[in-house]
Short mmCIF file of C-alpha atoms in Angstrom, two decimals:
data_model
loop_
_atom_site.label_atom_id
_atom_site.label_comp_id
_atom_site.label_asym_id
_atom_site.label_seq_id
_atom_site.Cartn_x
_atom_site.Cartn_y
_atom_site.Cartn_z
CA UNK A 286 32.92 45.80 9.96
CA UNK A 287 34.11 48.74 12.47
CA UNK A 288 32.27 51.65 12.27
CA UNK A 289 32.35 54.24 14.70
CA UNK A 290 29.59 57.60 14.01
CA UNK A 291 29.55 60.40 15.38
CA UNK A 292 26.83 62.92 15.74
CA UNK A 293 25.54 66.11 17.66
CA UNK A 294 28.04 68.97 15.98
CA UNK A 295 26.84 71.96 14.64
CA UNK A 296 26.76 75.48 15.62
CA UNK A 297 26.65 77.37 19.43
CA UNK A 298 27.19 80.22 20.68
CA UNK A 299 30.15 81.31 22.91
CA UNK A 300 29.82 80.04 26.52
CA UNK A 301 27.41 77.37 25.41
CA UNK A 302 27.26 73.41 25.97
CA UNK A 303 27.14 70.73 23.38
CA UNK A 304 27.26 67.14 23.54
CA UNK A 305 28.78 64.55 20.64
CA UNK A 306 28.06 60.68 20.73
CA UNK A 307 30.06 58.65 19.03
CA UNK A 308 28.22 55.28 18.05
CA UNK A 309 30.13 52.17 17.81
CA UNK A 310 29.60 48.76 16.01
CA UNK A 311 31.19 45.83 14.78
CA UNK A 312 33.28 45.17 17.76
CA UNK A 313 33.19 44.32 21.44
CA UNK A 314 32.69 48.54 22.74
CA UNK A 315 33.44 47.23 26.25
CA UNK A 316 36.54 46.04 25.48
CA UNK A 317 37.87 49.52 24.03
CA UNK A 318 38.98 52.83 25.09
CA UNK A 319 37.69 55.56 22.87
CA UNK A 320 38.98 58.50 22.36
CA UNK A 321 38.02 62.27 21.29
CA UNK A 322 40.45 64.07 18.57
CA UNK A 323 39.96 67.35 17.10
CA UNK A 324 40.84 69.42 14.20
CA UNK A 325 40.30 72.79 13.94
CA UNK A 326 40.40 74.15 10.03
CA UNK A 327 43.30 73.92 7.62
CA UNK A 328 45.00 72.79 11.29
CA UNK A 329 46.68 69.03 12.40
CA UNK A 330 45.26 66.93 15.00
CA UNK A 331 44.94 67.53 18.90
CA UNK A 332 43.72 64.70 21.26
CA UNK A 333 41.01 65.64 23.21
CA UNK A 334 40.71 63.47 25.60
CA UNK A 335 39.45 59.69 26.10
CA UNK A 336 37.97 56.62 29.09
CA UNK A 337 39.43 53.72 29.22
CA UNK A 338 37.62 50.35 29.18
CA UNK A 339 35.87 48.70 32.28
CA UNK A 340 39.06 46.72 32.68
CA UNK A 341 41.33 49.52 32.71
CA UNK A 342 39.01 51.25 35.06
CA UNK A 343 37.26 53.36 33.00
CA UNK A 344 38.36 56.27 33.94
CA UNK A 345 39.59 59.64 31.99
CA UNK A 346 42.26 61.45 30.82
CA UNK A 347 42.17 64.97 29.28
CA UNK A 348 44.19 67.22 27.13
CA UNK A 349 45.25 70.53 29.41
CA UNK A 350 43.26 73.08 26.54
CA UNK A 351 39.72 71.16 27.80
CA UNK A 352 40.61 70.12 31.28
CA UNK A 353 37.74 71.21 33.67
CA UNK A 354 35.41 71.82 30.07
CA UNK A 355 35.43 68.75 28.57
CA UNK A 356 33.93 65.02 30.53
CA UNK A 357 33.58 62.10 28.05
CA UNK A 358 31.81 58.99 29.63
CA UNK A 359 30.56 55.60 28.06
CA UNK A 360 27.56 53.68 28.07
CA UNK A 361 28.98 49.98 27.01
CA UNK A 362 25.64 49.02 26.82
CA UNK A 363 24.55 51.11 23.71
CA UNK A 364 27.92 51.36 22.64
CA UNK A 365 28.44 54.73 22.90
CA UNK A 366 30.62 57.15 23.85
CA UNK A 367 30.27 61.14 24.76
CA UNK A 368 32.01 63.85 25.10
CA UNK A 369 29.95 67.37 26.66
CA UNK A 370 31.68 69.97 25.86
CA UNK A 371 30.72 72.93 28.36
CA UNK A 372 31.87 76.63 28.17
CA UNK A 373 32.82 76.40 24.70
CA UNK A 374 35.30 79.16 23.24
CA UNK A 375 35.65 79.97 19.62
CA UNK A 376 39.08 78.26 20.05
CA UNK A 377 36.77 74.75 20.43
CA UNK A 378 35.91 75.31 16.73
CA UNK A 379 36.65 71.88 14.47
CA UNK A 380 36.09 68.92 13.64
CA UNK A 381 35.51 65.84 16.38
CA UNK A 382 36.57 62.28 15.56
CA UNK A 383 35.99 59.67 17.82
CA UNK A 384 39.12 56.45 17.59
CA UNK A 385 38.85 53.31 19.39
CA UNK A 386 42.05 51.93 21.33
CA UNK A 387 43.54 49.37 23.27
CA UNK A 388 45.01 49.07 27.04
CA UNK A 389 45.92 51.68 29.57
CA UNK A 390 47.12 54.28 27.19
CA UNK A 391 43.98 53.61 24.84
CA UNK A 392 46.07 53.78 21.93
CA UNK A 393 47.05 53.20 18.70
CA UNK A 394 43.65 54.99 17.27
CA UNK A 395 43.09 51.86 14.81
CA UNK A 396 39.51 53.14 13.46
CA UNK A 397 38.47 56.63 13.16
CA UNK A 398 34.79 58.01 12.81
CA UNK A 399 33.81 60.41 9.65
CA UNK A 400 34.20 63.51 11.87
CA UNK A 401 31.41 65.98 13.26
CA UNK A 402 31.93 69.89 13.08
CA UNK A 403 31.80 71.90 15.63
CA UNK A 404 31.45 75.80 15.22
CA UNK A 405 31.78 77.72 18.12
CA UNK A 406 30.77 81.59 17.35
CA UNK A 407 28.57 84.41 18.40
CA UNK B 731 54.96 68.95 27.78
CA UNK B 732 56.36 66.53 24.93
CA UNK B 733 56.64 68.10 21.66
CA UNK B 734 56.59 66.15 18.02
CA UNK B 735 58.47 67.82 15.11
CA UNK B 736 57.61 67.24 11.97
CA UNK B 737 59.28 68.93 8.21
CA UNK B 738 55.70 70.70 7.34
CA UNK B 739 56.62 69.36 3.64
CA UNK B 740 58.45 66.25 1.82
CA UNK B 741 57.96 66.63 -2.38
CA UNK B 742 59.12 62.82 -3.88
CA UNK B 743 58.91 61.73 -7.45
CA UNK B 744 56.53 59.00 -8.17
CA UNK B 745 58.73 55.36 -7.75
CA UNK B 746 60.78 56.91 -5.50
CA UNK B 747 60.92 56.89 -1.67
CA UNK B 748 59.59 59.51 0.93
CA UNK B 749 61.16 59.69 3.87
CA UNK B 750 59.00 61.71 7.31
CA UNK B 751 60.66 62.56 9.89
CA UNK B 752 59.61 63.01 13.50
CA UNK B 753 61.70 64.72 16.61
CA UNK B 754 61.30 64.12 19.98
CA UNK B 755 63.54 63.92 23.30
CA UNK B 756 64.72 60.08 23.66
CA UNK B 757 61.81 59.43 20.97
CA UNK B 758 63.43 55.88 20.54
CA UNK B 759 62.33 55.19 23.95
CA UNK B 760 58.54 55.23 22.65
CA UNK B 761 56.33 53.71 20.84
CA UNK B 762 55.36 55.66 17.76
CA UNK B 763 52.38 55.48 15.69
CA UNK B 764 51.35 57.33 11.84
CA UNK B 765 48.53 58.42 10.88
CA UNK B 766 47.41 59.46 6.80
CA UNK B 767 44.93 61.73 6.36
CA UNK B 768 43.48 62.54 2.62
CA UNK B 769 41.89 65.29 2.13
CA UNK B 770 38.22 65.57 3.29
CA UNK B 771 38.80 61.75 4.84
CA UNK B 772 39.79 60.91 8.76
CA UNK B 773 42.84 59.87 9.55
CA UNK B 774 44.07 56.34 8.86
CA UNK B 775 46.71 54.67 11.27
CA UNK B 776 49.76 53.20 8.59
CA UNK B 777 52.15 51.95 11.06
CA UNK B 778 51.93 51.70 14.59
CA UNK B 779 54.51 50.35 17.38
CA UNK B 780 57.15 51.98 15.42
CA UNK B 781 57.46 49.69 12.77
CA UNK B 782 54.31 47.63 12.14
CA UNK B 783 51.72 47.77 9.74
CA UNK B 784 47.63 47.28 9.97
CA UNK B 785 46.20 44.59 7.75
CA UNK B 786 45.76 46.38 4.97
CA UNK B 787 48.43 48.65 4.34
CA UNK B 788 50.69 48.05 1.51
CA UNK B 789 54.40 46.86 2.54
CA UNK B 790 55.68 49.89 1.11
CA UNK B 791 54.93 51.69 4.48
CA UNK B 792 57.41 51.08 6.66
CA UNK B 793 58.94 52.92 10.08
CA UNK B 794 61.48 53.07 12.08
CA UNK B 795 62.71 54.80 15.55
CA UNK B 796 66.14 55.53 17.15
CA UNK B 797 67.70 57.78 19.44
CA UNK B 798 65.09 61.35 18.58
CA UNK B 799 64.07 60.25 15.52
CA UNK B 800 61.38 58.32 14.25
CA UNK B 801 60.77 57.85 10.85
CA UNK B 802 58.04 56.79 8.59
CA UNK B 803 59.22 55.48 5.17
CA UNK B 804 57.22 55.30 1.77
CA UNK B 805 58.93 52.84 -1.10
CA UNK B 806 57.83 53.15 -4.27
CA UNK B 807 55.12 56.03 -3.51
CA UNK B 808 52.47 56.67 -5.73
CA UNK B 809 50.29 59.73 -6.38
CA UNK B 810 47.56 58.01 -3.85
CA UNK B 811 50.04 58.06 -1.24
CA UNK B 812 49.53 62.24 -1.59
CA UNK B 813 48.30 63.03 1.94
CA UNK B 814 49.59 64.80 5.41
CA UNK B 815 51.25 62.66 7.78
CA UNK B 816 51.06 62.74 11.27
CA UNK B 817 53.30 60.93 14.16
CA UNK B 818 52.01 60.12 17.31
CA UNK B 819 53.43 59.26 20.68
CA UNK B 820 52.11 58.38 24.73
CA UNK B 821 53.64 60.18 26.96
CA UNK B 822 53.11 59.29 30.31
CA UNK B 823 53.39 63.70 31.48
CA UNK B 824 51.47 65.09 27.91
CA UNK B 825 49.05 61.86 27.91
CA UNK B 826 48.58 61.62 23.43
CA UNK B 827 50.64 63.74 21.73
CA UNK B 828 50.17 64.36 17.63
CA UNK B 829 53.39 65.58 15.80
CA UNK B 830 52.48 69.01 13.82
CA UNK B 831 52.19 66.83 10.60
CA UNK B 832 53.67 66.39 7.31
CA UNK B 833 52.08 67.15 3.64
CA UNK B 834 53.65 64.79 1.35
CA UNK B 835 53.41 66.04 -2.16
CA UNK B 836 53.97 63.82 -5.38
CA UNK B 837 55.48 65.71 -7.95
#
């Protein structure tokens, strides 16, 4: 069975860093892109970010709103990805999923995480 | 950047079928992907390459995509099927794009 976990959410302070690991199973991790996407409250989804596999690379592309902020990076041999967030703003409030995908595009997002919350506030 | 519209709202009667729309320029040129999300629950992909379905999901989701519209079709819908809907594209300038989503309400 997929499962994909993330942890590390909770609450920080403006200007702050935080770090979220999403921890896979079930599956080949190595094989996968993962992505980040978040959703701030009573709001719809916005992709984060996400790494491609070994194959494709591994390398990153990021949404414009976390661009310079944001790195996610992958450790295929625990099976887990992260994203540090770094000079969070209030606007980086919501909740983080972590999706698996396919290819060069990473995509569709086939399995989904639970979600961890993020609160970003003084 | 690319932008996804979406009607914020579709109301359907139970046995009858919802129809979600999503707008984009030369859409039909893409592939596009749907996502359900329950409340309190992640998002679950329904239909992805414009028309094709996980294992798993019922035959009553279905989807389609022409010219700048893609739509995702519910037969039959049920009061389970109550959730928001979102569309999803690649763009190869906007990277992942989301559509603003749609809450489908069962009357």
């Amino acid at each position: 069975e997929v499962q994909l976990v993330e942890s590390g959410g909770g609450l920080v302070q403006p200007g702050r860093s935080l770090r979220l690991s999403c921890t896979a199973s079930g599956f080949t991790f190595g094989d996968y892109a993962m992505s980040w996407v978040r959703q701030a409250p009573g709001k719809g989804l916005e992709w984060v970010g996400f790494i491609r596999s070994k194959a494709y690379g591994g390398t990153t592309e990021y949404a414009a709103s976390v661009k310079g902020r944001f790195t996610i990076s992958r450790d295929d041999s625990k099976s887990i990805a992260y994203l540090q967030m770094n000079s969070l703003k209030t606007e980086d409030t919501a909740v983080y999923y972590c999706t698996r995908g396919r290819g060069a595009t990473g995509g569709p997002f086939d399995y989904w995480g639970q979600g961890t919350l993020v609160t970003v506030s003084s | 950047s690319y932008v996804l519209t979406q009607p914020p709202s579709v109301s359907v009667a139970p046995g009858q079928t919802a129809r979600i729309t999503c707008g984009g320029n030369n859409i039909g040129s893409k592939s596009v992907h749907w996502y359900q999300q329950k409340p309190g629950q992640a998002p679950v992909l329904v239909v992805y390459d414009d028309s094709d379905r996980p294992s798993g999901i019922p035959e009553r989701f279905s989807g389609s995509n022409s010219g700048n519209t893609a739509t995702l079709t519910i037969s039959r819908v049920e009061a389970g099927d109550e959730a928001d809907y979102y569309c999803q594209v690649w763009d190869s300038s906007s990277d992942w794009v989301f559509g603003g989503g749609t809450k489908l309400t069962v009357l």
